[in-house]
Short mmCIF file of C-alpha atoms and ligand atoms in Angstrom, two decimals:
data_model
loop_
_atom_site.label_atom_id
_atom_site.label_comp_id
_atom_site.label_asym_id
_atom_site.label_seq_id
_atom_site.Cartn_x
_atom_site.Cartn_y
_atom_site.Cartn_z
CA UNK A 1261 13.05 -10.89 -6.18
CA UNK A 1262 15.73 -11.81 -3.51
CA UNK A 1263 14.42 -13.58 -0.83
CA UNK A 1264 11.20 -10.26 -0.33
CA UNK A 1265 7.69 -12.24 0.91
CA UNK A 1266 5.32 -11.12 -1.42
CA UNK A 1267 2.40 -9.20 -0.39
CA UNK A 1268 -1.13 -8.71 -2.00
CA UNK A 1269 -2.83 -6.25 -0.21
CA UNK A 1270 -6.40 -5.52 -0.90
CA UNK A 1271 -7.46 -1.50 -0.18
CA UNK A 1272 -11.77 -1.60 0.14
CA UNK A 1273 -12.08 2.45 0.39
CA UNK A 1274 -15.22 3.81 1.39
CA UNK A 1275 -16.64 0.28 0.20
CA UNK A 1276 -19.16 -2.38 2.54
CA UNK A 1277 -20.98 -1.59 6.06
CA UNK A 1278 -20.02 -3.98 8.51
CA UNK A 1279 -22.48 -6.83 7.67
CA UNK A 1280 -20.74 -6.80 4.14
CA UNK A 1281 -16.85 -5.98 5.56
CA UNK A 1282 -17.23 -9.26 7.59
CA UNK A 1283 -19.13 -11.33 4.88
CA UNK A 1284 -16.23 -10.70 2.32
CA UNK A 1285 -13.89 -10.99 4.83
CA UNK A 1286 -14.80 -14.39 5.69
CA UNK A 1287 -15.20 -15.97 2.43
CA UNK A 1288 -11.57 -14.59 1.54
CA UNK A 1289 -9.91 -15.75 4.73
CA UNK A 1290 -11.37 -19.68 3.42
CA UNK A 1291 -10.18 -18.96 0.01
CA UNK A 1292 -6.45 -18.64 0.85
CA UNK A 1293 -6.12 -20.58 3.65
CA UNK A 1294 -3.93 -22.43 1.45
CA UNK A 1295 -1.37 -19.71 0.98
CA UNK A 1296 1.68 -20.00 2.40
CA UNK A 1297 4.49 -18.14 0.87
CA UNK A 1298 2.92 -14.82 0.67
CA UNK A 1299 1.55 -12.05 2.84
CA UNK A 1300 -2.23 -10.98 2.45
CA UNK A 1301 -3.63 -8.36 3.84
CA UNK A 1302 -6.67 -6.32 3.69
CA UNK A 1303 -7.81 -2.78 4.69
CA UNK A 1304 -11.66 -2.42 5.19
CA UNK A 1305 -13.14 0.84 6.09
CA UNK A 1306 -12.44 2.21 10.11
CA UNK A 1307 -15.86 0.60 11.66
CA UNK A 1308 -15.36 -2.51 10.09
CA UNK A 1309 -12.04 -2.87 11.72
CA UNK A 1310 -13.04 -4.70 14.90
CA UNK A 1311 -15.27 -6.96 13.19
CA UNK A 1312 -13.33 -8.07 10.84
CA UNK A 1313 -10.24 -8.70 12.72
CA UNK A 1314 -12.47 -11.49 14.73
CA UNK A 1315 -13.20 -12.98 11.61
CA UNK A 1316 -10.09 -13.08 10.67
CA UNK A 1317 -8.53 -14.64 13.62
CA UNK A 1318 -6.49 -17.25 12.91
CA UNK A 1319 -6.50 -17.18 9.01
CA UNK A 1320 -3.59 -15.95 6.68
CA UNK A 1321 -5.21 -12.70 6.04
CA UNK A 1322 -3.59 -9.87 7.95
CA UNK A 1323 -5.70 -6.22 8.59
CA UNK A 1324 -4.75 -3.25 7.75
CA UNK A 1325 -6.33 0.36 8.53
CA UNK A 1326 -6.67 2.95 5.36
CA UNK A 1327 -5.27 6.34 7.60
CA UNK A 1328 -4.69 7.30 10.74
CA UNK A 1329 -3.84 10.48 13.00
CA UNK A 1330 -0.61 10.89 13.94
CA UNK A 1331 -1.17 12.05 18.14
CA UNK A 1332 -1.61 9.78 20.55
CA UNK A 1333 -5.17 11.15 21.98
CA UNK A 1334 -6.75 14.31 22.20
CA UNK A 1335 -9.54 16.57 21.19
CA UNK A 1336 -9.36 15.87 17.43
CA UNK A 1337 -12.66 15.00 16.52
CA UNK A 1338 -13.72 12.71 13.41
CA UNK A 1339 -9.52 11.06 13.96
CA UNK A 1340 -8.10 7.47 14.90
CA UNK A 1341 -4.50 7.02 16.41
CA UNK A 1342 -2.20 4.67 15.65
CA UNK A 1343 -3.08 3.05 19.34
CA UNK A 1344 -6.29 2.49 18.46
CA UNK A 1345 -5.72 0.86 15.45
CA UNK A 1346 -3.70 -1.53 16.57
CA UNK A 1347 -6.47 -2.21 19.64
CA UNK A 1348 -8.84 -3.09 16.65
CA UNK A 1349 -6.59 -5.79 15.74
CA UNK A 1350 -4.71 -3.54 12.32
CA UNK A 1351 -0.75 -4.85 11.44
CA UNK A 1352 -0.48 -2.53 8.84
CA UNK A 1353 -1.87 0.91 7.68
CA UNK A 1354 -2.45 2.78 4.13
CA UNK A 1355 -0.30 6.20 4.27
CA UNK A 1356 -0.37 8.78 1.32
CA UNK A 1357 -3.11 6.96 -0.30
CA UNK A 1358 -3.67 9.43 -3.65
CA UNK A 1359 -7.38 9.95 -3.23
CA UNK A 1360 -6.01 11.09 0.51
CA UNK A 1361 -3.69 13.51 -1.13
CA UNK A 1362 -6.35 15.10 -3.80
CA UNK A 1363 -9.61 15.10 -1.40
CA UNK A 1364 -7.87 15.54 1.92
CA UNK A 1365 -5.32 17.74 1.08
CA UNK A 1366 -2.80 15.58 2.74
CA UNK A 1367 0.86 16.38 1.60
CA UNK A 1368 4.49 14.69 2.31
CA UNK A 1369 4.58 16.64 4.99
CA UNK A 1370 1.71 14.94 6.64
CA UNK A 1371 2.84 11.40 5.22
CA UNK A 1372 5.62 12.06 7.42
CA UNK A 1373 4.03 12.60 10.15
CA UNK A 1374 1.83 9.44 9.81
CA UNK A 1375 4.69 7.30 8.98
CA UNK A 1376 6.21 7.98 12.25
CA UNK A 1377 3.36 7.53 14.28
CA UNK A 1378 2.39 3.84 12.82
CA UNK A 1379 6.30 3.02 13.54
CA UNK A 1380 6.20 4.12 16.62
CA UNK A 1381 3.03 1.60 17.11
CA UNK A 1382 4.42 -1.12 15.47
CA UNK A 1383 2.11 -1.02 12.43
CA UNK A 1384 2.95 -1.85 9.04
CA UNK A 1385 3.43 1.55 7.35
CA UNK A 1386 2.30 1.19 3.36
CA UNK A 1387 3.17 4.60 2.04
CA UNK A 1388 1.63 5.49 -1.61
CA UNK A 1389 3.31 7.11 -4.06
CA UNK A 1390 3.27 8.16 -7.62
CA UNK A 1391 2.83 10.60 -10.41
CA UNK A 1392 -0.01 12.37 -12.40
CA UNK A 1393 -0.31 11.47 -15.95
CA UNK A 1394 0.25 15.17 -16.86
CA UNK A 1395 3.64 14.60 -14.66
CA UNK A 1396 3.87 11.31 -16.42
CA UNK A 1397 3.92 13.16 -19.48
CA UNK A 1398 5.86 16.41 -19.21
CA UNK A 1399 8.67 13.58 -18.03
CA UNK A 1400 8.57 14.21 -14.25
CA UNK A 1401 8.03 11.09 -12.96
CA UNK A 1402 11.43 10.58 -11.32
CA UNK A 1403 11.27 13.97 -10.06
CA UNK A 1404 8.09 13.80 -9.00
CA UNK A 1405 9.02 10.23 -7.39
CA UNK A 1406 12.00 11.30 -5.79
CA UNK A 1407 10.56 14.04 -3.88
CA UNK A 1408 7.84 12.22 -2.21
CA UNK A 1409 10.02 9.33 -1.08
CA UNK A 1410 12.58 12.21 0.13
CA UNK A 1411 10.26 14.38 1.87
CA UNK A 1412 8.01 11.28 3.21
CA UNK A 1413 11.06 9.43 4.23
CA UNK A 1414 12.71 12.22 5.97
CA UNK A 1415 14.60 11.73 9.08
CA UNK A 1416 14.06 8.15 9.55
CA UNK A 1417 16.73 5.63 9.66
CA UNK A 1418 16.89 2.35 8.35
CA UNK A 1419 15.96 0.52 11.22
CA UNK A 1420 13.49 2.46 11.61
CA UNK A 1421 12.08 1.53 7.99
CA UNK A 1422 12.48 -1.95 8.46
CA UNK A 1423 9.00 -2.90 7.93
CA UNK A 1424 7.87 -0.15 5.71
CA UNK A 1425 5.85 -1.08 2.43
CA UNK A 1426 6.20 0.82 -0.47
CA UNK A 1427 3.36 1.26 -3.10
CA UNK A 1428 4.18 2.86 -6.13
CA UNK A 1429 0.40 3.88 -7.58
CA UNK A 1430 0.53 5.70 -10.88
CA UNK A 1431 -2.59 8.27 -10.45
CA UNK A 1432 -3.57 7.82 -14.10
CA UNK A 1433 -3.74 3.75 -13.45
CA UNK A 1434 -6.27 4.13 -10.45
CA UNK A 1435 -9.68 3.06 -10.91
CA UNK A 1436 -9.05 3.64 -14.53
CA UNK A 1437 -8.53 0.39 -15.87
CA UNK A 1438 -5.36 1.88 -17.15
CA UNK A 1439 -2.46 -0.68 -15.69
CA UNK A 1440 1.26 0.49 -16.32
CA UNK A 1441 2.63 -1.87 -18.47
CA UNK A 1442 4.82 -4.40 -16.47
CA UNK A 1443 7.99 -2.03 -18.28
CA UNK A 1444 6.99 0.56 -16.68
CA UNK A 1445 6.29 -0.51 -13.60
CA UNK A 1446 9.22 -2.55 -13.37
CA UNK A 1447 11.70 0.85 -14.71
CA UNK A 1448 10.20 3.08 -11.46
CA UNK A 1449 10.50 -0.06 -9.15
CA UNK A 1450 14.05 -0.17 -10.25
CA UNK A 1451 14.51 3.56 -9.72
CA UNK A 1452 12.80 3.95 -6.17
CA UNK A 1453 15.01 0.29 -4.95
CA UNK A 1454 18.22 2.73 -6.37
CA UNK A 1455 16.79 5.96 -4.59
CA UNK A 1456 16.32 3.84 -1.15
CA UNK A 1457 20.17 2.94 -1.62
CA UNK A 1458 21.16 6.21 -2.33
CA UNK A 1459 19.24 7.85 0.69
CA UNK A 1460 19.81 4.91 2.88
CA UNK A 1461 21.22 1.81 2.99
CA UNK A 1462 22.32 -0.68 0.49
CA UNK A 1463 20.42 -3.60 2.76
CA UNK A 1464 17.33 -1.76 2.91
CA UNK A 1465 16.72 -1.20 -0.63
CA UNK A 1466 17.41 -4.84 -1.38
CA UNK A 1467 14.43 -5.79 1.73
CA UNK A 1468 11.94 -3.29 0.92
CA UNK A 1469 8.75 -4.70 -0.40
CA UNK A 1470 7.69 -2.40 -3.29
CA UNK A 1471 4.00 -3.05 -4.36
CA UNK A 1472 2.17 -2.02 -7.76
CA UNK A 1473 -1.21 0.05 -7.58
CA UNK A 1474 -3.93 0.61 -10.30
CA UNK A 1475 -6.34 -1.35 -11.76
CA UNK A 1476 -4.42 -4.67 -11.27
CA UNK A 1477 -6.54 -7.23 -11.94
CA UNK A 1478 -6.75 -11.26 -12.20
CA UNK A 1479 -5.17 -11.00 -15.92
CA UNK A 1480 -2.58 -8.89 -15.29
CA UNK A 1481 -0.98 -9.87 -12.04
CA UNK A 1482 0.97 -12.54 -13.39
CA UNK A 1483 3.07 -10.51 -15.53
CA UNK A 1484 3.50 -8.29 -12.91
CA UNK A 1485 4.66 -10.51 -10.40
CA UNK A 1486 7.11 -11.72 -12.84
CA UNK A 1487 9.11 -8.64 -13.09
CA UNK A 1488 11.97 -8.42 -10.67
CA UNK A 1489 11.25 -5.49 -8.68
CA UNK A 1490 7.72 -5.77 -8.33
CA UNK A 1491 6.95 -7.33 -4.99
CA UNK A 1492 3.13 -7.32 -4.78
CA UNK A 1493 0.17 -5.30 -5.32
CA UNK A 1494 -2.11 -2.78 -3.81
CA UNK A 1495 -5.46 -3.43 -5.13
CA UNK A 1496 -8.66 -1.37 -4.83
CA UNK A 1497 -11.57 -2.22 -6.96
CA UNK A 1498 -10.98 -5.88 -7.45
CA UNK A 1499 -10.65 -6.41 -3.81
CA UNK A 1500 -13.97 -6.22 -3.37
CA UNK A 1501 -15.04 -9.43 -4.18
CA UNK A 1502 -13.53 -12.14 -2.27
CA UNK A 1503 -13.11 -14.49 -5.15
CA UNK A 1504 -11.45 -12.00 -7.16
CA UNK A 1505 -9.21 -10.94 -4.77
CA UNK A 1506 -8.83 -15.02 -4.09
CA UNK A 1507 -7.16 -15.16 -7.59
CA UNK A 1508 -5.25 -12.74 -7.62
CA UNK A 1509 -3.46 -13.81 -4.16
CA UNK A 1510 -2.89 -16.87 -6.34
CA UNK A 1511 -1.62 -15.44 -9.04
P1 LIG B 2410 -7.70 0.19 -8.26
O1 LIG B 2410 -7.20 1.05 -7.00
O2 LIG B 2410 -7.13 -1.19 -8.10
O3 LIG B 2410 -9.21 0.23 -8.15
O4 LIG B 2410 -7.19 0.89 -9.47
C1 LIG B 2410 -5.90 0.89 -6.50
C2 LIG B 2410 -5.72 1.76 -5.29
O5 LIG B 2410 -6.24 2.89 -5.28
O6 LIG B 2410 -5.05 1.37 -4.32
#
């Protein structure tokens, strides 16, 4: 895995009012204050943000937003800018998320958009990818792949992708209890680190942190975290419950 920090990221969705965002968020924040050599981060709904981030203060466990706008301010009612997040105390924020893409209608286009705006704030940019299983199926999952990094990742530079996370999230694996096998995972890690080198540099595809998404779980993050291309995880369900989450940080 070169010398990559790890990251375990933990995605809560539309999950927990505040009362329960800063409950969970405490008992986790005890739970791995042991941890060390990995990153942990978490991404609680928007009006838990604030909350949370005090809770969090001082502990291991890094926040992280699940969206945001991509202008500055303005009369765009129901959106958060990047500013903002980072006011509330957010490092990093969820980009492309699939359930963002299918409810939302958000495309590449927009990913784009959003990617440049948390850059330009200094927050962690995780951008979500990955493929259908009817894609999976017909055999497009390169193609499929390949345009969303292309057209997400267009017209940024390097540097300017320094810090950006990549989570590869097979649709049919989400919520489904359906993992990837570690194979698989590991085959379009290995293809997205050689598409990164192709489109961009040589250095950035070896320091990009590529994550796994979909049902991982505490039984199946070992094996995961074993293969060489898989950097961490993007967890939704079993982030929920702080001592869940807990293990699987120490996987
Ligand atoms: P899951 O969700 O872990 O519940 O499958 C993953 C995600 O959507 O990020």
């Amino acid at each position: 895995m070169e010398n990559r920090i790890p990251l375990i990221a933990g995605n809560w969705k539309m999950f927990k009012t505040c009362p329960e965002a800063v409950e969970t968020a405490g008992q986790l924040a005890r739970l791995v204050a042991d941890v060390t050599d990995r990153d942990v981060m978490i991404a609680p709904p928007f009006t838990g943000l604030a909350l949370v981030a005090e809770t969090l203060k001082g502990s291991q466990v890094s926040l992280g937003a699940q969206n945001l706008f991509w202008e500055t301010e303005g009369a765009y009612t129901g959106e958060i800018s990047p500013a903002m997040l980072a006011s509330a105390g957010c490092t990093y924020v969820i980009i492309g998320h699939s359930e963002r893409r299918q409810y939302f209608g958000e495309t590449d286009e927009t990913m784009n958009k959003k990617i440049s705006a948390a850059i330009k704030s200094d927050l962690t940019p995780v951008l979500c990818i990955g493929e259908s299983e009817k894609e999976r199926e017909s055999k497009e999952t390169f193609s499929v792949l390949d345009k969303q990094v292309t057209k997400g990742l267009k017209g940024f530079s390097s540097a300017d992708m320094e810090t950006l996370v990549i989570a590869y999230e097979p649709i049919w694996a989400i919520g489904t209890g359906k993992t990837a096998t570690r194979e698989q995972a590991q085959e379009v890690h290995l293809f997205l680190r050689s598409l990164i080198e192709k489109k961009f540099e040589k250095g950035l595809a070896k320091s990009i942190r590529i994550l796994y998404g979909g049902s991982v779980k505490p039984d199946n993050i070992t094996e995961l975290m074993a293969m060489p291309d898989i950097d961490g995880a993007l967890v939704g369900g079993a982030s929920l419950d702080a001592e869940t989450f807990s293990k699987i940080v120490h996987y």
